Amino acid sequence: MLTLSIPIYEKLPNSLDLRLAIQWLTGKADWIGLRLYQEITHQRGARNGHPDENQVSFDRGVMVEVFHQGHFGYCGTAHLTKAGLELACHQAKQMAEAGAKYKVADFDLSAVRPRSVGHYRSPVFKNLDCETLGDFSETLRLASLKLKVSDQIVNAIANARLVETSIHYVSSDGSDTLQEFLLLGHNYAATAQQGSESQTRSDHGGVASCSQIGLETWDRAEILNRCARIGKEALELLQAPNCPSEKMDLILAPDQMLLQIHESIGHPLELDRILGDERNFAGWSFVKAEDFGQLQYGSKLMNATFDPSVPGEYASYAFDDCGNPAQREYLIKDGLLVRGLGSLESQFRSHLPGVANFRASSWNRAPIDRMANINLEPGSSNLKDMIAQTEKGILMEANMSWSIDDYRNKFQFGCEYARLIENGKLTSVVKNPNYRGVTVPFWNSLKAVGNAQEVEIYGTPWCGKGEPSQVIRVGHSSPHCLFSQVEVFGGVQ
Amino acid sequence: MSLNFNEKWQKHFDLLSSSLFSNLKSEEDLNLNLQGEDSTFLRFNQSMVRQNTRVEQVLLSMSFQGSGRRVQFELMLTGDLENDRNLTSSLLERARSEVQALPVDPYLVPMKSNGDSVREYHGKLPLAADAIKMIAETTAGVDFAGFYTGGPVLRASRNSKGQKHWFSSENFFVDYSLFTKNSDGENKAIKGVYADLNWDQNQFSKQLQSSQNQLSLMSRKSQLIKPGAYRTYLAPAAVAEILGTMSWNAFSLKCFKQGLSGFKKLYEKEKSLSPLFTLRENFDMGLCPQFNQQGEMAPAQIVLVEKGIAQNWLSSSRSEKEYGIAANGCDPEMLRSTEILPGQLPEDKVLQELGTGLYLGNLHYLNWSDVPGGRITGMTRYAGFWVEKGEVVGPIQDLRFDESLYQIFGSELAALTREQHIDPSISTYLQRDLGGRKNPGALLNKMTFTL
Ligand SMILES: [Zn+2]
């Protein structure tokens, strides 16, 4: 039987042993780190009942890191022989020497490269060799057909993205960490069209359904049920009136909270942004070094954590890419800003508290400060009560559009699907729901947070940042949240 | 003697592709595509080096067709011939089994030879150590945050029907921002890009000096502009940013047919843009290969919108098979090398013609806010000024806009500048991008700002 698993690297004779490789290189510089990053990405999809995409990518290489006079030089290579690694080590050393004269910080090696040993594995019960390619493709094909609940559905897509990653990091002073991940993401979306109007409904937004888990969660019957509902809601949107334009109370579902958290908590708290590294690309931050411990970021109900320890969440891990052991930390406690998203290097430069978030997208990029799992901690309310207490408001679900300024103040976000709330009850469905606001006043208008039973976990594979640019995986969990008096509006009239 | 990057990989690709093609059985076809670079990345903050990295990477894409199905693999090549032969022959075997397990693909396009071509652009690039020294020393004393990328980039395509294309370019860019604080103590910045094939230290210094002159305007007192509609000039870099957002889905045939197009109403002729507005793909700019990943050549020019009226889509041969509309070598169906034709307004008359309103040098973080409605949102960034009676009063605090493209390039478009600016792509996600845009600035009667 042909399963999903494609073990081409295992079949290679003379495959690289990283522990041996660090011995070849030790002595060629004051300190050397090697990070072997191997990733196999399976993209399988069906559209309107036919196969659409069947692509598998195999990526494998080593980032060599050399420390010289307080500065790190980097060289990435996919040429994984002794000669290939020696050349890369030589080039990394050249980079370290060239940069050291003009370095932004004079790092103390022991402060920024802890000696770590350990192993991490995603909580997986069924691996890719437990499912045949034929069955898997058939599920996607059936899902795309199930979405097509009417002739008005002009496009129905079902796709899955399975990622197998292993990161092995060793250093010349004895670090040795191995982390193995299996990541599942999928999307089912239906686009309904009538005249010049078209509306798309998906499974919690195009990229949000992703987790670190095995194929034990891949259940055809459950997927097909979900697809039938998505198709029906696309048709509802096609007939729905535009979202009204006025100030009202806003309940965000967890599948939109993920984006709200990402853009208006995660990015502004990155210490490398605050230090100015990102100023020429993604931007700076309204948060300043002196705001930690001082700034009332949100209402007392707001608690946000960096939490790489949630089983199954998309960006859980045990060590970051400089070997720093990862643990849960409060970023915002009772609305007060307490900690930033900064790696050991950023902590060294800024003298601010941080987290283990020095992460590279692959072997060909140097690590930088990234989000991992950034979660909004549950409160004591629930969705039913939030609706009941709202006289005039709207409940928005599933992110569709996102934009925020380079200091992370003025945002505008759009969702797929919304329902109005009138006198404590959900009423009509409206299309093109959007809202805008400014980060700190918005979070200070938070007036109810759902409880732990209503937390949902999402993520995205596509957080972009850095020069050279990198996309990285993040996870965000949250319950429903209620915000008072937000500027809400619809599409072009 | 050692081979340079291009020679080394050309030889490797020759050997690897001929052994793969010779292993094909009858009724099997294989397309191979190569994307490679040997890059130096230098990141600066306050004119000092934050991180510097050297990366050599060459990615092979294999597209296998057999039994009416298609399977695709991507493989990061090791550069070691024996290893790469092992890995690719494992993948070929796998592809053969996969096509037996997958359903038939009704939109499969039979493979054919799309001819051959060679285009090479040679450059003169500094060594990493020299680039660091020149950039750090030229920018010392200014608050400079920037990014240098340089080195060879290659794209190549071959298939089992005999097609053979090669494109390579040795280029670099310095993408930078200069920062200052204005009289209100607010951070203000301006943006610049110096990109070319040959590094010229005088040219870099000159450009930096002109950026510094612009920065001095930013140090004036901020003008607080309330949300509303204003007469607005979008400089070429701001217009290019809008093109970047339109690239995703506005001109794609597939998106149009699937209900995902931002220009559905334009292509259905329910709406039009301004007669001043003509937009085309123009591969004669030499910024990227004219062949796509399948090795199909696009025509040198594809007119998408002429004088405000939609003319052609970007369409792939797969879309042709599904929708019956002729392909024009665009796969993916995105903008690659785009030109907006110039207008009549001389650049040095822009402030005078603007009169009173907003001068916007750059835009940031654009997205669709209503796809079928053709509306986009985004922020102003960098050089944004309030202008009165043709004179710059001072910088603005950044504003959010939310406006329909039918207004921006349609009913509100008053003029395009006579001069066009070239904006080569500087994207480095996954790998260095090629391509770019050439466009004028745009004067709008009004543009809507909401926050
Ligand atoms: Zn992000």
Short mmCIF file of N, CA and C in Angstrom, two decimals, chain A residues 2-3 5-6 8 44 47 50-51 54-59 71 74-76 78-79 91 95 102 104 133 137 155 191 193 195-196 198 200 263 275-284 345 349 363-365 367-368 401-408 410 412 434 436-437 464-465 467-470 489-492, chain B residues 41 43 45-46 48-57 72-78 83 86 90-91 94 97-98 102-104 106 132-133 136-137 143 145 147 175-177 179 187 191 258-260 264-265 270 318 322-323 364-365 367-370 372 375 377 379 381-382 398 400 402 428-430 450-451:
data_model
loop_
_atom_site.label_atom_id
_atom_site.label_comp_id
_atom_site.label_asym_id
_atom_site.label_seq_id
_atom_site.Cartn_x
_atom_site.Cartn_y
_atom_site.Cartn_z
N LEU A 2 0.47 2.22 -0.81
CA LEU A 2 1.24 3.46 -0.88
C LEU A 2 0.73 4.42 0.20
N THR A 3 1.54 4.66 1.22
CA THR A 3 1.10 5.56 2.28
C THR A 3 1.56 6.98 1.98
N SER A 5 3.69 8.63 3.65
CA SER A 5 5.09 8.83 4.03
C SER A 5 6.05 8.62 2.84
N ILE A 6 7.04 9.50 2.69
CA ILE A 6 8.00 9.38 1.58
C ILE A 6 9.42 9.49 2.16
N ILE A 8 12.65 9.50 1.64
CA ILE A 8 13.81 9.47 0.73
C ILE A 8 15.15 9.69 1.44
N ARG A 44 -1.69 18.57 -0.46
CA ARG A 44 -2.63 17.73 -1.22
C ARG A 44 -3.94 18.48 -1.29
N ARG A 47 -10.35 20.16 -5.93
CA ARG A 47 -11.21 21.30 -6.22
C ARG A 47 -12.36 20.82 -7.10
N HIS A 50 -12.16 17.27 -8.33
CA HIS A 50 -11.00 16.80 -9.09
C HIS A 50 -9.71 17.08 -8.32
N PRO A 51 -8.67 16.29 -8.61
CA PRO A 51 -7.40 16.57 -7.92
C PRO A 51 -6.89 17.95 -8.34
N ASN A 54 -0.93 18.23 -5.90
CA ASN A 54 -0.25 17.13 -5.24
C ASN A 54 1.22 17.42 -5.31
N GLN A 55 1.70 18.09 -4.29
CA GLN A 55 3.10 18.50 -4.30
C GLN A 55 3.74 18.20 -2.95
N VAL A 56 4.92 17.63 -2.98
CA VAL A 56 5.65 17.37 -1.75
C VAL A 56 7.03 18.02 -1.89
N SER A 57 7.42 18.79 -0.87
CA SER A 57 8.71 19.50 -0.91
C SER A 57 9.66 18.92 0.13
N PHE A 58 10.88 18.74 -0.31
CA PHE A 58 11.91 18.16 0.56
C PHE A 58 13.01 19.20 0.74
N ASP A 59 13.17 19.64 1.96
CA ASP A 59 14.13 20.70 2.23
C ASP A 59 15.06 20.23 3.35
N HIS A 71 30.47 38.62 18.08
CA HIS A 71 29.51 38.69 16.97
C HIS A 71 29.35 37.30 16.34
N TYR A 74 26.96 33.79 9.99
CA TYR A 74 26.13 32.65 9.61
C TYR A 74 26.41 32.23 8.17
N CYS A 75 26.37 30.93 7.93
CA CYS A 75 26.39 30.44 6.55
C CYS A 75 25.52 29.19 6.46
N GLY A 76 24.59 29.20 5.52
CA GLY A 76 23.70 28.06 5.31
C GLY A 76 24.12 27.25 4.10
N ALA A 78 23.32 23.36 1.86
CA ALA A 78 22.60 22.09 1.70
C ALA A 78 23.57 20.99 1.29
N HIS A 79 24.84 21.36 1.16
CA HIS A 79 25.87 20.42 0.73
C HIS A 79 26.40 19.71 1.99
N GLN A 91 33.11 30.07 5.52
CA GLN A 91 32.36 31.26 5.09
C GLN A 91 31.64 31.93 6.26
N MET A 95 32.12 35.74 7.57
CA MET A 95 31.01 36.66 7.86
C MET A 95 31.16 37.22 9.29
N TYR A 102 31.84 46.08 12.93
CA TYR A 102 30.73 47.03 12.88
C TYR A 102 29.51 46.47 13.59
N VAL A 104 26.40 45.41 16.07
CA VAL A 104 25.41 46.19 16.80
C VAL A 104 25.51 45.91 18.31
N LEU A 133 -2.23 7.11 0.46
CA LEU A 133 -2.42 8.28 -0.39
C LEU A 133 -3.79 8.23 -1.06
N SER A 137 -6.54 11.18 -0.49
CA SER A 137 -6.99 11.98 -1.65
C SER A 137 -8.49 11.85 -1.84
N ASN A 155 -16.92 27.47 -6.67
CA ASN A 155 -15.59 26.96 -6.35
C ASN A 155 -15.61 26.31 -4.99
N THR A 191 -17.01 29.03 -2.42
CA THR A 191 -17.31 30.37 -2.91
C THR A 191 -18.63 30.31 -3.67
N GLN A 193 -21.59 32.37 -5.81
CA GLN A 193 -21.62 33.52 -6.72
C GLN A 193 -22.99 33.68 -7.34
N GLY A 195 -24.63 36.79 -10.02
CA GLY A 195 -24.36 38.08 -10.65
C GLY A 195 -22.95 38.51 -10.33
N SER A 196 -22.78 39.78 -9.95
CA SER A 196 -21.42 40.23 -9.67
C SER A 196 -21.06 40.07 -8.19
N SER A 198 -20.01 37.79 -4.97
CA SER A 198 -19.51 36.48 -4.58
C SER A 198 -19.08 36.53 -3.12
N THR A 200 -17.21 34.01 0.08
CA THR A 200 -16.48 32.78 0.41
C THR A 200 -16.62 32.49 1.90
N GLU A 263 -1.66 40.32 15.60
CA GLU A 263 -1.23 41.62 15.08
C GLU A 263 -1.11 42.69 16.16
N LEU A 275 13.77 47.17 19.63
CA LEU A 275 15.18 47.57 19.48
C LEU A 275 15.47 48.20 18.11
N GLY A 276 14.52 48.10 17.20
CA GLY A 276 14.67 48.78 15.92
C GLY A 276 15.20 47.92 14.78
N ASP A 277 15.45 46.63 15.02
CA ASP A 277 16.01 45.78 13.96
C ASP A 277 15.08 45.69 12.74
N GLU A 278 13.79 45.80 13.02
CA GLU A 278 12.78 45.51 12.00
C GLU A 278 12.26 46.80 11.35
N ARG A 279 12.88 47.93 11.73
CA ARG A 279 12.32 49.22 11.31
C ARG A 279 12.25 49.41 9.80
N ASN A 280 13.18 48.78 9.07
CA ASN A 280 13.20 48.97 7.62
C ASN A 280 12.24 48.04 6.91
N PHE A 281 11.64 47.10 7.64
CA PHE A 281 10.78 46.13 6.95
C PHE A 281 9.39 46.11 7.59
N ALA A 282 9.15 45.23 8.56
CA ALA A 282 7.80 45.13 9.13
C ALA A 282 7.45 46.37 9.95
N GLY A 283 8.45 46.98 10.57
CA GLY A 283 8.17 48.22 11.28
C GLY A 283 8.71 48.23 12.70
N TRP A 284 8.44 49.32 13.39
CA TRP A 284 8.90 49.52 14.76
C TRP A 284 7.77 49.08 15.69
N GLU A 345 19.43 37.04 22.96
CA GLU A 345 20.21 38.14 22.36
C GLU A 345 19.52 39.48 22.58
N ARG A 349 20.69 42.73 24.87
CA ARG A 349 20.81 44.10 24.33
C ARG A 349 19.91 45.08 25.07
N TRP A 363 16.87 26.13 7.56
CA TRP A 363 18.33 26.12 7.68
C TRP A 363 18.98 27.32 7.01
N ASN A 364 18.25 27.99 6.10
CA ASN A 364 18.87 29.07 5.33
C ASN A 364 18.66 30.46 5.91
N ARG A 365 18.19 30.54 7.15
CA ARG A 365 17.97 31.84 7.77
C ARG A 365 18.52 31.84 9.19
N PRO A 367 18.27 32.84 13.13
CA PRO A 367 17.10 33.04 13.99
C PRO A 367 16.89 34.50 14.37
N ILE A 368 15.64 34.88 14.57
CA ILE A 368 15.28 36.21 15.06
C ILE A 368 14.15 36.05 16.07
N SER A 401 -9.41 39.50 6.23
CA SER A 401 -8.57 40.61 5.80
C SER A 401 -7.88 41.21 7.02
N TRP A 402 -6.63 41.66 6.83
CA TRP A 402 -5.88 42.17 7.96
C TRP A 402 -4.93 43.26 7.49
N SER A 403 -4.84 44.33 8.27
CA SER A 403 -3.92 45.42 7.95
C SER A 403 -3.71 46.25 9.21
N ILE A 404 -2.46 46.61 9.47
CA ILE A 404 -2.14 47.40 10.66
C ILE A 404 -0.90 48.23 10.36
N ASP A 405 -0.75 49.35 11.04
CA ASP A 405 0.37 50.24 10.70
C ASP A 405 1.69 49.71 11.25
N ASP A 406 2.78 50.38 10.87
CA ASP A 406 4.11 49.85 11.17
C ASP A 406 4.50 50.02 12.64
N TYR A 407 3.70 50.76 13.43
CA TYR A 407 3.91 50.81 14.89
C TYR A 407 2.90 49.95 15.63
N ARG A 408 1.98 49.36 14.87
CA ARG A 408 0.97 48.44 15.42
C ARG A 408 -0.09 49.16 16.24
N LYS A 410 -2.98 51.48 14.44
CA LYS A 410 -4.26 51.59 13.73
C LYS A 410 -4.51 50.35 12.89
N GLN A 412 -7.22 47.49 10.87
CA GLN A 412 -8.51 47.23 10.25
C GLN A 412 -8.55 45.76 9.87
N ASN A 434 -16.44 44.14 8.81
CA ASN A 434 -15.11 44.69 9.07
C ASN A 434 -15.17 45.50 10.35
N ARG A 436 -12.54 48.47 12.76
CA ARG A 436 -11.25 49.12 12.90
C ARG A 436 -11.09 49.72 14.28
N GLY A 437 -9.84 49.93 14.66
CA GLY A 437 -9.60 50.50 15.98
C GLY A 437 -8.12 50.79 16.17
N GLY A 464 5.05 36.49 8.68
CA GLY A 464 6.20 37.00 7.93
C GLY A 464 6.94 38.09 8.66
N LYS A 465 8.26 38.08 8.52
CA LYS A 465 9.10 39.07 9.21
C LYS A 465 10.54 38.87 8.76
N GLU A 467 14.78 40.33 7.68
CA GLU A 467 15.59 40.62 6.50
C GLU A 467 16.84 39.75 6.58
N PRO A 468 17.03 38.74 5.76
CA PRO A 468 16.10 38.25 4.74
C PRO A 468 14.82 37.75 5.40
N SER A 469 13.75 37.72 4.61
CA SER A 469 12.43 37.47 5.17
C SER A 469 12.23 35.99 5.50
N GLN A 470 11.39 35.77 6.49
CA GLN A 470 11.14 34.41 6.96
C GLN A 470 9.65 34.26 7.26
N PHE A 489 -18.11 48.15 10.13
CA PHE A 489 -18.64 48.59 8.83
C PHE A 489 -18.65 47.43 7.83
N GLY A 490 -19.28 47.67 6.67
CA GLY A 490 -19.47 46.61 5.68
C GLY A 490 -18.70 46.85 4.40
N GLY A 491 -19.16 46.23 3.31
CA GLY A 491 -18.49 46.34 2.02
C GLY A 491 -18.98 47.52 1.22
N VAL A 492 -18.49 47.62 -0.01
CA VAL A 492 -18.89 48.70 -0.91
C VAL A 492 -20.40 48.61 -1.16
N PHE B 41 23.59 38.25 2.72
CA PHE B 41 22.55 39.06 3.36
C PHE B 41 23.18 39.84 4.51
N ARG B 43 22.27 42.71 7.42
CA ARG B 43 21.21 43.50 8.04
C ARG B 43 21.83 44.53 8.99
N ASN B 45 21.28 47.90 11.69
CA ASN B 45 20.44 48.74 12.54
C ASN B 45 21.36 49.83 13.08
N GLN B 46 20.93 51.07 12.94
CA GLN B 46 21.76 52.23 13.33
C GLN B 46 23.15 52.14 12.70
N MET B 48 24.92 49.75 12.04
CA MET B 48 25.78 48.66 12.53
C MET B 48 25.18 47.31 12.12
N VAL B 49 26.04 46.31 12.06
CA VAL B 49 25.58 45.01 11.57
C VAL B 49 24.83 44.26 12.67
N ARG B 50 23.57 43.94 12.40
CA ARG B 50 22.80 43.11 13.33
C ARG B 50 23.06 41.63 13.04
N GLN B 51 22.89 41.22 11.80
CA GLN B 51 23.19 39.83 11.44
C GLN B 51 23.69 39.81 10.00
N ASN B 52 24.63 38.91 9.71
CA ASN B 52 25.08 38.73 8.33
C ASN B 52 25.23 37.26 8.02
N THR B 53 24.69 36.90 6.85
CA THR B 53 24.52 35.48 6.50
C THR B 53 24.88 35.25 5.04
N ARG B 54 25.54 34.15 4.79
CA ARG B 54 25.79 33.71 3.42
C ARG B 54 24.97 32.44 3.20
N VAL B 55 24.27 32.35 2.08
CA VAL B 55 23.45 31.16 1.80
C VAL B 55 23.59 30.77 0.34
N GLU B 56 23.92 29.50 0.11
CA GLU B 56 23.83 28.97 -1.25
C GLU B 56 22.70 27.96 -1.25
N GLN B 57 21.72 28.16 -2.11
CA GLN B 57 20.61 27.20 -2.18
C GLN B 57 20.12 27.05 -3.61
N GLN B 72 3.90 16.57 -8.31
CA GLN B 72 5.03 17.50 -8.25
C GLN B 72 5.85 17.32 -7.00
N PHE B 73 7.15 17.42 -7.16
CA PHE B 73 8.07 17.37 -6.02
C PHE B 73 9.01 18.55 -6.09
N GLU B 74 9.42 18.99 -4.92
CA GLU B 74 10.49 20.00 -4.84
C GLU B 74 11.59 19.41 -3.98
N LEU B 75 12.82 19.62 -4.41
CA LEU B 75 13.95 19.05 -3.68
C LEU B 75 15.07 20.08 -3.57
N MET B 76 15.51 20.33 -2.35
CA MET B 76 16.68 21.19 -2.17
C MET B 76 17.90 20.35 -2.58
N LEU B 77 18.59 20.78 -3.63
CA LEU B 77 19.72 19.98 -4.12
C LEU B 77 20.91 20.12 -3.19
N THR B 78 21.70 19.04 -3.12
CA THR B 78 22.87 19.06 -2.25
C THR B 78 24.11 19.56 -3.00
N ASN B 83 24.53 12.02 -4.53
CA ASN B 83 23.39 12.22 -3.63
C ASN B 83 22.16 12.70 -4.38
N ASN B 86 20.60 9.98 -6.42
CA ASN B 86 19.87 9.07 -5.53
C ASN B 86 18.50 9.62 -5.15
N SER B 90 14.76 8.31 -6.43
CA SER B 90 13.72 7.89 -5.47
C SER B 90 12.42 8.62 -5.75
N LEU B 91 12.52 9.90 -6.05
CA LEU B 91 11.30 10.69 -6.29
C LEU B 91 10.62 10.28 -7.58
N ARG B 94 8.71 7.21 -6.82
CA ARG B 94 7.54 7.59 -6.03
C ARG B 94 6.45 8.20 -6.93
N SER B 97 4.42 5.62 -8.65
CA SER B 97 3.39 4.96 -7.84
C SER B 97 2.26 5.92 -7.51
N GLU B 98 2.58 7.19 -7.32
CA GLU B 98 1.50 8.14 -6.95
C GLU B 98 0.48 8.28 -8.07
N LEU B 102 -3.80 8.22 -7.58
CA LEU B 102 -4.59 9.45 -7.60
C LEU B 102 -5.69 9.38 -8.66
N PRO B 103 -6.76 10.18 -8.47
CA PRO B 103 -7.79 10.23 -9.51
C PRO B 103 -7.26 10.95 -10.77
N VAL B 104 -7.91 10.68 -11.90
CA VAL B 104 -7.52 11.31 -13.17
C VAL B 104 -7.70 12.83 -13.07
N PRO B 106 -8.61 16.03 -14.98
CA PRO B 106 -9.20 16.42 -16.27
C PRO B 106 -8.56 17.67 -16.89
N ILE B 132 29.99 45.75 3.81
CA ILE B 132 29.74 46.16 5.20
C ILE B 132 30.45 47.48 5.48
N LYS B 133 31.71 47.54 5.11
CA LYS B 133 32.52 48.74 5.38
C LYS B 133 31.92 49.96 4.67
N ALA B 136 28.38 50.81 6.26
CA ALA B 136 28.49 51.31 7.64
C ALA B 136 29.14 52.69 7.65
N GLU B 137 30.18 52.88 6.84
CA GLU B 137 30.90 54.15 6.89
C GLU B 137 30.17 55.27 6.16
N ASP B 143 20.66 57.91 11.33
CA ASP B 143 20.03 56.72 11.91
C ASP B 143 19.52 55.86 10.75
N ALA B 145 18.65 52.18 9.07
CA ALA B 145 18.30 50.77 9.23
C ALA B 145 18.13 50.24 7.82
N PHE B 147 19.14 46.93 4.61
CA PHE B 147 19.37 45.53 4.27
C PHE B 147 20.02 45.44 2.89
N ASP B 175 18.12 48.15 0.55
CA ASP B 175 16.79 48.66 0.87
C ASP B 175 16.93 49.30 2.24
N TYR B 176 16.62 50.60 2.35
CA TYR B 176 16.96 51.26 3.61
C TYR B 176 15.93 52.28 4.05
N SER B 177 16.00 52.60 5.34
CA SER B 177 15.19 53.66 5.93
C SER B 177 16.12 54.58 6.71
N PHE B 179 15.98 57.52 9.71
CA PHE B 179 15.07 57.98 10.77
C PHE B 179 15.53 59.30 11.36
N ASN B 187 8.88 59.95 15.85
CA ASN B 187 9.76 59.29 14.89
C ASN B 187 9.26 59.57 13.48
N LYS B 191 12.22 56.34 3.03
CA LYS B 191 12.63 55.04 2.48
C LYS B 191 13.40 55.22 1.19
N GLN B 258 -13.39 31.67 -10.50
CA GLN B 258 -13.70 31.03 -9.21
C GLN B 258 -14.34 31.98 -8.20
N GLY B 259 -14.69 33.18 -8.65
CA GLY B 259 -15.37 34.13 -7.77
C GLY B 259 -14.45 34.79 -6.75
N LEU B 260 -13.16 34.83 -7.04
CA LEU B 260 -12.21 35.37 -6.07
C LEU B 260 -11.50 36.62 -6.58
N LYS B 264 -13.56 41.61 -10.77
CA LYS B 264 -14.66 40.92 -11.46
C LYS B 264 -15.51 41.90 -12.27
N LYS B 265 -15.86 43.02 -11.61
CA LYS B 265 -16.74 43.98 -12.28
C LYS B 265 -16.03 44.67 -13.46
N GLU B 270 -18.83 45.83 -16.22
CA GLU B 270 -19.82 46.55 -15.43
C GLU B 270 -19.19 47.85 -14.95
N ARG B 318 -3.18 25.57 -17.81
CA ARG B 318 -4.16 24.77 -17.05
C ARG B 318 -5.53 25.45 -17.04
N GLU B 322 -9.27 24.30 -18.59
CA GLU B 322 -10.51 24.28 -17.82
C GLU B 322 -11.56 25.25 -18.37
N TYR B 323 -11.11 26.44 -18.78
CA TYR B 323 -12.09 27.49 -19.09
C TYR B 323 -12.16 27.84 -20.57
N HIS B 364 1.78 51.11 3.20
CA HIS B 364 2.22 49.99 4.00
C HIS B 364 1.06 49.05 4.32
N TYR B 365 1.33 47.76 4.25
CA TYR B 365 0.44 46.70 4.73
C TYR B 365 -0.95 46.80 4.11
N ASN B 367 -4.27 45.48 2.01
CA ASN B 367 -5.06 44.26 1.89
C ASN B 367 -6.41 44.62 1.30
N TRP B 368 -7.08 43.64 0.75
CA TRP B 368 -8.44 43.85 0.27
C TRP B 368 -9.36 44.02 1.47
N SER B 369 -10.26 44.99 1.41
CA SER B 369 -11.27 45.07 2.47
C SER B 369 -12.64 44.68 1.92
N ASP B 370 -12.75 44.54 0.60
CA ASP B 370 -13.95 44.01 -0.03
C ASP B 370 -13.53 43.55 -1.42
N PRO B 372 -14.99 41.52 -3.95
CA PRO B 372 -15.85 41.77 -5.12
C PRO B 372 -16.09 43.25 -5.36
N ARG B 375 -12.32 47.00 -3.20
CA ARG B 375 -11.85 48.01 -2.24
C ARG B 375 -10.65 47.49 -1.47
N THR B 377 -7.55 48.47 1.69
CA THR B 377 -7.19 49.33 2.81
C THR B 377 -5.68 49.25 3.01
N MET B 379 -2.06 51.58 5.07
CA MET B 379 -1.56 52.71 5.85
C MET B 379 -0.60 53.55 5.03
N ARG B 381 3.00 55.45 5.10
CA ARG B 381 4.24 55.19 5.83
C ARG B 381 5.34 56.06 5.20
N TYR B 382 6.35 56.35 5.97
CA TYR B 382 7.49 57.15 5.50
C TYR B 382 7.05 58.55 5.06
N ASP B 398 0.62 59.19 10.51
CA ASP B 398 0.16 58.22 9.51
C ASP B 398 -1.34 57.98 9.57
N ARG B 400 -4.86 55.80 7.90
CA ARG B 400 -5.37 54.60 7.23
C ARG B 400 -6.31 55.01 6.11
N ASP B 402 -9.08 53.59 3.04
CA ASP B 402 -9.95 52.47 2.67
C ASP B 402 -10.68 52.98 1.44
N THR B 428 12.43 38.56 -0.20
CA THR B 428 13.38 37.47 0.07
C THR B 428 12.73 36.34 0.88
N TYR B 429 11.40 36.24 0.85
CA TYR B 429 10.76 35.09 1.49
C TYR B 429 11.17 33.81 0.76
N LEU B 430 11.62 32.82 1.49
CA LEU B 430 12.05 31.51 0.94
C LEU B 430 13.27 31.64 0.04
N THR B 450 -9.73 56.86 6.78
CA THR B 450 -10.77 56.49 7.73
C THR B 450 -10.30 56.48 9.19
N LEU B 451 -8.98 56.53 9.42
CA LEU B 451 -8.51 56.40 10.80
C LEU B 451 -7.16 57.07 10.95
#
